[in-house]
């Protein structure tokens, strides 16, 4: 079981040891790529060779496309990273390090500097890899580097130093001042200045206050918060404890985490227990007057609970429906008391800001969006994974330098979807958009919580818009009519268009409805639901029109509009397409151009995928 | 063919579950999660008993139960095939996986197979987008799936179930 995956693995610190250390990436991505079996093999190999080494499971370093990842750190040497490790390569890695006192050149991707140690010759540094070159790691600094289940590891990398500093040398007002100075804005997508939020909660009257961490990361295509929770859970706790102090002594905190993240919840539970045993949580924290405790609340499958007021309702055991603001949570939150709600990534930044100062954080980023932002880079891109870049980094750099470009070299970039169901698509012309709150909005999308899904020419824009609208329509809580009914009618129109039944005037009607739903919905979910439709109509009107007028889907995605044909000039008569057809609709004779019988074709796309010459469209 | 087995629930069982939550205020969702953990779904009787213990009206209990998509009012299959249909999986062909399961097991999303071995449950993002398309079964994540791999996974689970059935 995934939730028990780390049960019997050692939890000793890998940070301060003279022994050789073997690190293995065991976040969800690693586990799904077979890290569990690999760990068993490593243990066997260690036993066989009678080695005295430490095995340290780590979180996600961001190179999800290279999982499973195994690192080896020999005493006095830099740490070497190996990608896509298979049982066969493992033996060679062991042989190189423990037999020949070298590294396995064939499989290594890079080396990570370790203080007081020497580099290997002929191996790139991690910071020189294109994937890492443009990145600045603040909130993900420890992810993949430490054992997330070890509080010792966390402390060895400056953990809980900021808490000590805040509690013993700063007043709550000074803490808020530093956070304000840093320019940090809500990383869940709202972009509200965190310092202001804290100061509002601080000024709200009453002794009873709450700190809430929003870990209900629901946007499809986004996993930044999961990676931080799995890879560095203490950082989130530390941020919450500092918040509790800053808002004037909150006694209780909640982490609302979606149930789809079992490993994150497990790591958080362990982190809370360890923090309690060292008095970073509990009564009279570090001997001060602050007493603070944290409880985890698991979500139960409702996207709208990522909206802050809906989340509060859910914490209190109600249906997770939003309430109109004001009152804002800073005035009336959990149990009607002033509450500060911050997202995982926002809280993960706090420790670094307190430790290094607000000005230091503000030195990164663009004019209005300070600091860094994490993004989950996915879709038809070569290096998919988790990245952290200074706010304002151009989209082109993210996709081409860090992301390595398209996964299929021959199929060009079409659009990047930013901000999930509340966001929009940015086309080729917008590749130079600096990715920060303001510029992305101007381009018709939102930065959102940080999901970037890259689409190539084989994707259908109308289908994508329909996908997101279907998502919000499913997740609409039903409280207000514009969202509940408006999104349904819009979805009906889009469905009709993808089925080849689109009519003239459909686009105007979609835009009209969009504006109505946008301006009249109660909460952010409804208010942003039309964004994917509006942005795609803005940039890809012709593609909609092709569906409506020509009954044609240029991306060959919409099943009802697909008519597969073999392009005679491109067909090499290789016959690869014939055997893969499950319905026997492809006929081919040796030396002849293949033919597709559309009356029996089930549009499964198997022949298109099988054709290496793109001769079937 | 296995019959659908409904759980037998007593008031005392539920009282015991509620007992764990000292601060019962607001614990309704968590209590229902515990109930579901124990029975595999939330039996109608259990819902009523929880309401009685916490002194919450039936209507409100039902309201909470039906609001959250992860609560089930009917028993489910031994293997719940949670196929991710999030954005990244969608653009990498999650639809084909769902179609294959439908074809192979003759069930629609949300339904169980007659032998109560499988349930098909398309879910929104599981957060492992780099491994798209992916699925989660009994808490284990399976990445980079294809329709064929899905079929062999199903076969694997069937074998597993058969082995368990065999007398030792």
Short mmCIF file of N, CA and C in Angstrom, two decimals, chain A residues 1-3 28-29 31-33 64-65 218-223 226 254 256 258-261 295-302 304-305 314-321 335 378-381 384-385 407 453 455 463 467-468 471 477 604, chain B residues 21 23-30 33 37 56 59-60 62-71 82 85-88 90-92 96 99-100 103 123-132 134-144:
data_model
loop_
_atom_site.label_atom_id
_atom_site.label_comp_id
_atom_site.label_asym_id
_atom_site.label_seq_id
_atom_site.Cartn_x
_atom_site.Cartn_y
_atom_site.Cartn_z
N UNK A 1 0.84 -1.21 0.00
CA UNK A 1 0.00 0.00 0.00
C UNK A 1 0.87 1.25 0.00
N UNK A 2 0.43 2.20 -0.76
CA UNK A 2 1.16 3.45 -0.87
C UNK A 2 1.32 4.11 0.50
N UNK A 3 0.23 4.09 1.27
CA UNK A 3 0.25 4.79 2.55
C UNK A 3 1.22 4.15 3.54
N UNK A 28 5.12 10.30 -4.52
CA UNK A 28 4.13 9.55 -5.31
C UNK A 28 4.65 9.19 -6.70
N UNK A 29 5.34 10.15 -7.36
CA UNK A 29 5.86 9.87 -8.71
C UNK A 29 6.86 8.73 -8.69
N UNK A 31 7.19 6.35 -6.42
CA UNK A 31 6.54 5.09 -6.08
C UNK A 31 5.79 4.50 -7.27
N UNK A 32 5.13 5.38 -8.04
CA UNK A 32 4.39 4.90 -9.20
C UNK A 32 5.33 4.42 -10.30
N UNK A 33 6.60 4.83 -10.22
CA UNK A 33 7.57 4.37 -11.22
C UNK A 33 8.36 3.17 -10.74
N UNK A 64 10.23 14.56 -12.39
CA UNK A 64 9.31 13.42 -12.41
C UNK A 64 9.52 12.54 -13.63
N UNK A 65 9.96 13.15 -14.75
CA UNK A 65 10.15 12.38 -15.98
C UNK A 65 11.33 11.44 -15.88
N UNK A 218 -6.83 21.15 -5.73
CA UNK A 218 -7.76 20.39 -6.54
C UNK A 218 -7.64 20.59 -8.03
N UNK A 219 -6.92 21.62 -8.49
CA UNK A 219 -6.83 21.85 -9.93
C UNK A 219 -6.25 20.64 -10.62
N UNK A 220 -6.96 20.10 -11.62
CA UNK A 220 -6.34 18.99 -12.34
C UNK A 220 -5.07 19.50 -13.04
N UNK A 221 -4.01 18.74 -12.96
CA UNK A 221 -2.76 19.15 -13.59
C UNK A 221 -1.86 19.94 -12.67
N UNK A 222 -2.17 19.95 -11.38
CA UNK A 222 -1.35 20.71 -10.44
C UNK A 222 -0.95 19.81 -9.28
N UNK A 223 0.35 19.78 -8.96
CA UNK A 223 0.78 18.94 -7.85
C UNK A 223 1.92 19.57 -7.07
N UNK A 226 1.37 19.03 -3.29
CA UNK A 226 1.62 17.64 -2.93
C UNK A 226 3.12 17.41 -2.75
N UNK A 254 -5.56 24.23 11.57
CA UNK A 254 -6.07 23.10 10.80
C UNK A 254 -5.33 23.01 9.48
N UNK A 256 -6.21 21.46 5.98
CA UNK A 256 -7.28 20.80 5.22
C UNK A 256 -6.66 20.21 3.97
N UNK A 258 -6.59 17.29 0.84
CA UNK A 258 -7.47 16.40 0.06
C UNK A 258 -7.06 14.94 0.27
N UNK A 259 -8.07 14.09 0.29
CA UNK A 259 -7.85 12.68 0.62
C UNK A 259 -7.12 11.94 -0.50
N UNK A 260 -7.02 12.56 -1.67
CA UNK A 260 -6.32 11.91 -2.78
C UNK A 260 -4.81 11.89 -2.55
N UNK A 261 -4.35 12.54 -1.48
CA UNK A 261 -2.92 12.62 -1.20
C UNK A 261 -2.57 11.83 0.07
N UNK A 295 -4.29 20.27 13.76
CA UNK A 295 -5.08 19.08 13.46
C UNK A 295 -5.24 18.96 11.94
N UNK A 296 -5.16 17.71 11.45
CA UNK A 296 -5.35 17.50 10.02
C UNK A 296 -6.81 17.15 9.74
N UNK A 297 -7.40 17.84 8.79
CA UNK A 297 -8.76 17.50 8.35
C UNK A 297 -8.64 16.99 6.92
N UNK A 298 -9.10 15.75 6.70
CA UNK A 298 -9.04 15.20 5.36
C UNK A 298 -10.27 15.60 4.57
N UNK A 299 -10.06 16.01 3.34
CA UNK A 299 -11.19 16.33 2.47
C UNK A 299 -11.93 15.06 2.09
N UNK A 300 -13.07 15.24 1.46
CA UNK A 300 -13.85 14.07 1.09
C UNK A 300 -14.31 14.15 -0.37
N UNK A 301 -13.53 14.87 -1.17
CA UNK A 301 -13.85 14.91 -2.58
C UNK A 301 -14.82 16.00 -2.96
N UNK A 302 -14.41 17.23 -2.82
CA UNK A 302 -15.21 18.34 -3.30
C UNK A 302 -14.26 19.47 -3.68
N UNK A 304 -14.77 22.43 -4.73
CA UNK A 304 -15.13 23.77 -4.26
C UNK A 304 -14.55 24.05 -2.87
N UNK A 305 -14.18 23.01 -2.12
CA UNK A 305 -13.62 23.20 -0.79
C UNK A 305 -12.25 23.87 -0.83
N UNK A 314 -16.49 23.24 5.49
CA UNK A 314 -16.18 21.81 5.53
C UNK A 314 -15.44 21.44 6.82
N UNK A 315 -14.54 22.31 7.27
CA UNK A 315 -13.83 22.05 8.52
C UNK A 315 -14.82 21.93 9.67
N UNK A 316 -15.89 22.73 9.59
CA UNK A 316 -16.87 22.71 10.67
C UNK A 316 -17.91 21.61 10.49
N UNK A 317 -17.66 20.69 9.55
CA UNK A 317 -18.52 19.53 9.38
C UNK A 317 -19.78 19.79 8.58
N UNK A 318 -19.79 20.87 7.81
CA UNK A 318 -20.98 21.19 7.02
C UNK A 318 -20.76 20.76 5.57
N UNK A 319 -21.80 20.94 4.75
CA UNK A 319 -21.63 20.85 3.31
C UNK A 319 -20.67 21.95 2.92
N UNK A 320 -19.72 21.64 2.05
CA UNK A 320 -18.70 22.63 1.72
C UNK A 320 -19.19 23.67 0.74
N UNK A 321 -20.08 24.52 1.20
CA UNK A 321 -20.59 25.57 0.31
C UNK A 321 -20.04 26.93 0.72
N UNK A 335 -15.45 28.60 13.29
CA UNK A 335 -16.29 28.81 14.48
C UNK A 335 -16.58 30.29 14.71
N UNK A 378 3.38 19.86 -17.14
CA UNK A 378 2.90 18.57 -17.64
C UNK A 378 2.37 18.68 -19.05
N UNK A 379 1.84 17.59 -19.53
CA UNK A 379 1.26 17.55 -20.89
C UNK A 379 2.27 17.06 -21.90
N UNK A 380 2.19 17.60 -23.11
CA UNK A 380 3.05 17.12 -24.19
C UNK A 380 4.42 17.78 -24.14
N UNK A 381 5.07 17.70 -23.00
CA UNK A 381 6.36 18.35 -22.83
C UNK A 381 7.40 17.31 -22.43
N UNK A 384 8.65 16.76 -17.96
CA UNK A 384 7.56 17.16 -17.07
C UNK A 384 8.03 16.99 -15.64
N UNK A 385 7.50 17.83 -14.77
CA UNK A 385 7.92 17.76 -13.39
C UNK A 385 7.57 19.00 -12.63
N UNK A 407 7.36 16.97 -26.44
CA UNK A 407 7.75 15.58 -26.25
C UNK A 407 7.92 14.90 -27.62
N UNK A 453 -0.21 23.06 -18.31
CA UNK A 453 -0.37 21.89 -19.17
C UNK A 453 -0.07 22.31 -20.60
N UNK A 455 0.11 21.85 -24.55
CA UNK A 455 -0.60 21.10 -25.58
C UNK A 455 0.08 21.29 -26.92
N UNK A 463 -12.24 20.78 -27.34
CA UNK A 463 -12.33 19.67 -26.40
C UNK A 463 -11.74 20.04 -25.04
N UNK A 467 -13.59 20.11 -21.61
CA UNK A 467 -13.08 19.34 -20.48
C UNK A 467 -13.13 20.14 -19.18
N UNK A 468 -12.63 21.38 -19.25
CA UNK A 468 -12.60 22.19 -18.03
C UNK A 468 -14.00 22.60 -17.58
N UNK A 471 -15.61 19.85 -15.88
CA UNK A 471 -15.06 19.73 -14.54
C UNK A 471 -15.75 20.69 -13.57
N UNK A 477 -21.22 23.59 -6.66
CA UNK A 477 -21.90 23.08 -5.48
C UNK A 477 -23.40 23.26 -5.58
N UNK A 604 -10.44 4.80 -32.92
CA UNK A 604 -9.64 4.56 -31.71
C UNK A 604 -8.26 5.20 -31.84
N UNK B 21 -13.78 10.72 18.71
CA UNK B 21 -13.66 12.15 18.46
C UNK B 21 -14.18 12.93 19.66
N UNK B 23 -13.67 16.08 20.39
CA UNK B 23 -14.27 17.32 19.93
C UNK B 23 -15.16 16.98 18.75
N UNK B 24 -16.41 16.60 19.07
CA UNK B 24 -17.28 16.10 18.00
C UNK B 24 -17.80 17.22 17.13
N UNK B 25 -17.73 18.41 17.65
CA UNK B 25 -18.19 19.55 16.89
C UNK B 25 -17.39 19.60 15.59
N UNK B 26 -18.04 19.48 14.51
CA UNK B 26 -17.32 19.58 13.24
C UNK B 26 -16.66 18.31 12.77
N UNK B 27 -16.84 17.22 13.54
CA UNK B 27 -16.16 15.99 13.14
C UNK B 27 -17.03 15.10 12.25
N UNK B 28 -18.18 15.60 11.82
CA UNK B 28 -19.11 14.76 11.05
C UNK B 28 -18.42 14.10 9.86
N UNK B 29 -17.68 14.93 9.09
CA UNK B 29 -17.02 14.39 7.89
C UNK B 29 -16.03 13.30 8.29
N UNK B 30 -15.26 13.56 9.33
CA UNK B 30 -14.26 12.57 9.76
C UNK B 30 -14.93 11.30 10.26
N UNK B 33 -16.03 9.32 7.43
CA UNK B 33 -14.86 8.70 6.79
C UNK B 33 -14.48 7.42 7.53
N UNK B 37 -14.48 3.66 6.18
CA UNK B 37 -13.26 2.85 6.27
C UNK B 37 -13.62 1.47 6.79
N UNK B 56 -27.75 15.37 15.43
CA UNK B 56 -27.85 16.18 14.22
C UNK B 56 -29.02 15.61 13.41
N UNK B 59 -31.83 15.06 7.99
CA UNK B 59 -31.75 15.82 6.74
C UNK B 59 -30.35 16.40 6.57
N UNK B 60 -29.80 16.90 7.65
CA UNK B 60 -28.48 17.52 7.58
C UNK B 60 -27.39 16.48 7.36
N UNK B 62 -27.76 13.68 5.80
CA UNK B 62 -27.88 13.26 4.41
C UNK B 62 -27.27 14.32 3.50
N UNK B 63 -27.47 15.58 3.87
CA UNK B 63 -26.93 16.70 3.09
C UNK B 63 -25.41 16.63 3.02
N UNK B 64 -24.79 16.37 4.16
CA UNK B 64 -23.32 16.29 4.20
C UNK B 64 -22.85 15.08 3.39
N UNK B 65 -23.50 13.94 3.61
CA UNK B 65 -23.10 12.70 2.94
C UNK B 65 -23.11 12.85 1.42
N UNK B 66 -24.18 13.45 0.92
CA UNK B 66 -24.33 13.51 -0.54
C UNK B 66 -23.51 14.63 -1.16
N UNK B 67 -23.02 15.56 -0.34
CA UNK B 67 -22.25 16.67 -0.90
C UNK B 67 -20.88 16.20 -1.38
N UNK B 68 -20.28 15.31 -0.64
CA UNK B 68 -18.90 14.90 -0.93
C UNK B 68 -18.86 13.64 -1.80
N UNK B 69 -18.09 13.73 -2.88
CA UNK B 69 -18.13 12.64 -3.84
C UNK B 69 -17.44 11.37 -3.35
N UNK B 70 -16.67 11.47 -2.27
CA UNK B 70 -15.98 10.27 -1.82
C UNK B 70 -16.78 9.41 -0.84
N UNK B 71 -18.01 9.82 -0.58
CA UNK B 71 -18.86 8.96 0.25
C UNK B 71 -19.76 8.12 -0.65
N UNK B 82 -9.51 3.53 -9.86
CA UNK B 82 -9.60 4.98 -9.92
C UNK B 82 -8.76 5.48 -11.08
N UNK B 85 -8.76 11.28 -14.61
CA UNK B 85 -9.18 11.95 -15.84
C UNK B 85 -8.88 13.45 -15.74
N UNK B 86 -7.81 13.78 -15.00
CA UNK B 86 -7.37 15.17 -14.90
C UNK B 86 -6.81 15.65 -16.23
N UNK B 87 -6.41 16.91 -16.28
CA UNK B 87 -6.00 17.53 -17.55
C UNK B 87 -4.89 16.77 -18.25
N UNK B 88 -3.80 16.52 -17.52
CA UNK B 88 -2.64 15.91 -18.15
C UNK B 88 -2.97 14.51 -18.64
N UNK B 90 -5.97 13.48 -19.35
CA UNK B 90 -6.95 13.65 -20.43
C UNK B 90 -6.24 13.84 -21.78
N UNK B 91 -5.25 14.74 -21.81
CA UNK B 91 -4.58 14.98 -23.09
C UNK B 91 -3.68 13.81 -23.50
N UNK B 92 -3.39 12.94 -22.54
CA UNK B 92 -2.57 11.76 -22.89
C UNK B 92 -3.41 10.48 -23.00
N UNK B 96 -9.33 6.72 -23.32
CA UNK B 96 -9.18 5.38 -23.90
C UNK B 96 -9.13 4.32 -22.80
N UNK B 99 -12.69 3.81 -21.60
CA UNK B 99 -13.42 3.03 -22.61
C UNK B 99 -13.05 1.56 -22.56
N UNK B 100 -11.75 1.30 -22.39
CA UNK B 100 -11.29 -0.10 -22.37
C UNK B 100 -11.88 -0.84 -21.17
N UNK B 103 -15.46 -1.65 -21.78
CA UNK B 103 -15.60 -2.73 -22.74
C UNK B 103 -15.23 -4.08 -22.10
N UNK B 123 -11.64 9.66 -11.63
CA UNK B 123 -11.46 10.68 -10.61
C UNK B 123 -10.70 11.87 -11.19
N UNK B 124 -10.93 13.02 -10.58
CA UNK B 124 -10.18 14.20 -10.99
C UNK B 124 -8.76 14.04 -10.47
N UNK B 125 -7.90 14.82 -10.96
CA UNK B 125 -6.45 14.72 -10.77
C UNK B 125 -5.94 14.04 -9.51
N UNK B 126 -5.07 13.05 -9.70
CA UNK B 126 -4.43 12.37 -8.58
C UNK B 126 -3.05 12.98 -8.31
N UNK B 127 -2.70 13.99 -9.08
CA UNK B 127 -1.48 14.74 -8.80
C UNK B 127 -0.18 14.06 -9.21
N UNK B 128 -0.24 13.11 -10.12
CA UNK B 128 1.01 12.50 -10.62
C UNK B 128 1.06 12.67 -12.12
N UNK B 129 0.90 13.93 -12.53
CA UNK B 129 0.66 14.25 -13.94
C UNK B 129 1.82 13.85 -14.85
N UNK B 130 3.03 13.76 -14.29
CA UNK B 130 4.16 13.42 -15.13
C UNK B 130 4.07 11.97 -15.58
N UNK B 131 3.21 11.19 -14.94
CA UNK B 131 3.09 9.77 -15.28
C UNK B 131 1.81 9.49 -16.05
N UNK B 132 1.23 10.55 -16.61
CA UNK B 132 -0.04 10.42 -17.30
C UNK B 132 0.06 9.47 -18.48
N UNK B 134 -2.59 7.89 -15.69
CA UNK B 134 -2.35 7.01 -14.54
C UNK B 134 -3.65 6.62 -13.84
N UNK B 135 -3.51 5.61 -12.99
CA UNK B 135 -4.66 5.14 -12.24
C UNK B 135 -4.19 4.72 -10.85
N UNK B 136 -5.12 4.69 -9.90
CA UNK B 136 -4.77 4.26 -8.56
C UNK B 136 -5.73 3.15 -8.15
N UNK B 137 -5.15 2.03 -7.70
CA UNK B 137 -5.98 0.92 -7.26
C UNK B 137 -5.51 0.50 -5.88
N UNK B 138 -6.41 0.44 -4.94
CA UNK B 138 -6.10 0.11 -3.55
C UNK B 138 -4.90 0.90 -3.03
N UNK B 139 -4.86 2.17 -3.36
CA UNK B 139 -3.82 3.03 -2.83
C UNK B 139 -2.49 2.98 -3.56
N UNK B 140 -2.36 2.10 -4.55
CA UNK B 140 -1.11 2.04 -5.30
C UNK B 140 -1.28 2.77 -6.64
N UNK B 141 -0.30 3.59 -6.96
CA UNK B 141 -0.37 4.35 -8.20
C UNK B 141 0.27 3.57 -9.34
N UNK B 142 -0.40 3.54 -10.49
CA UNK B 142 0.14 2.92 -11.69
C UNK B 142 0.28 3.99 -12.76
N UNK B 143 1.51 4.23 -13.23
CA UNK B 143 1.72 5.31 -14.18
C UNK B 143 1.95 4.84 -15.60
N UNK B 144 1.92 5.79 -16.52
CA UNK B 144 2.18 5.56 -17.94
C UNK B 144 1.41 4.37 -18.48
#
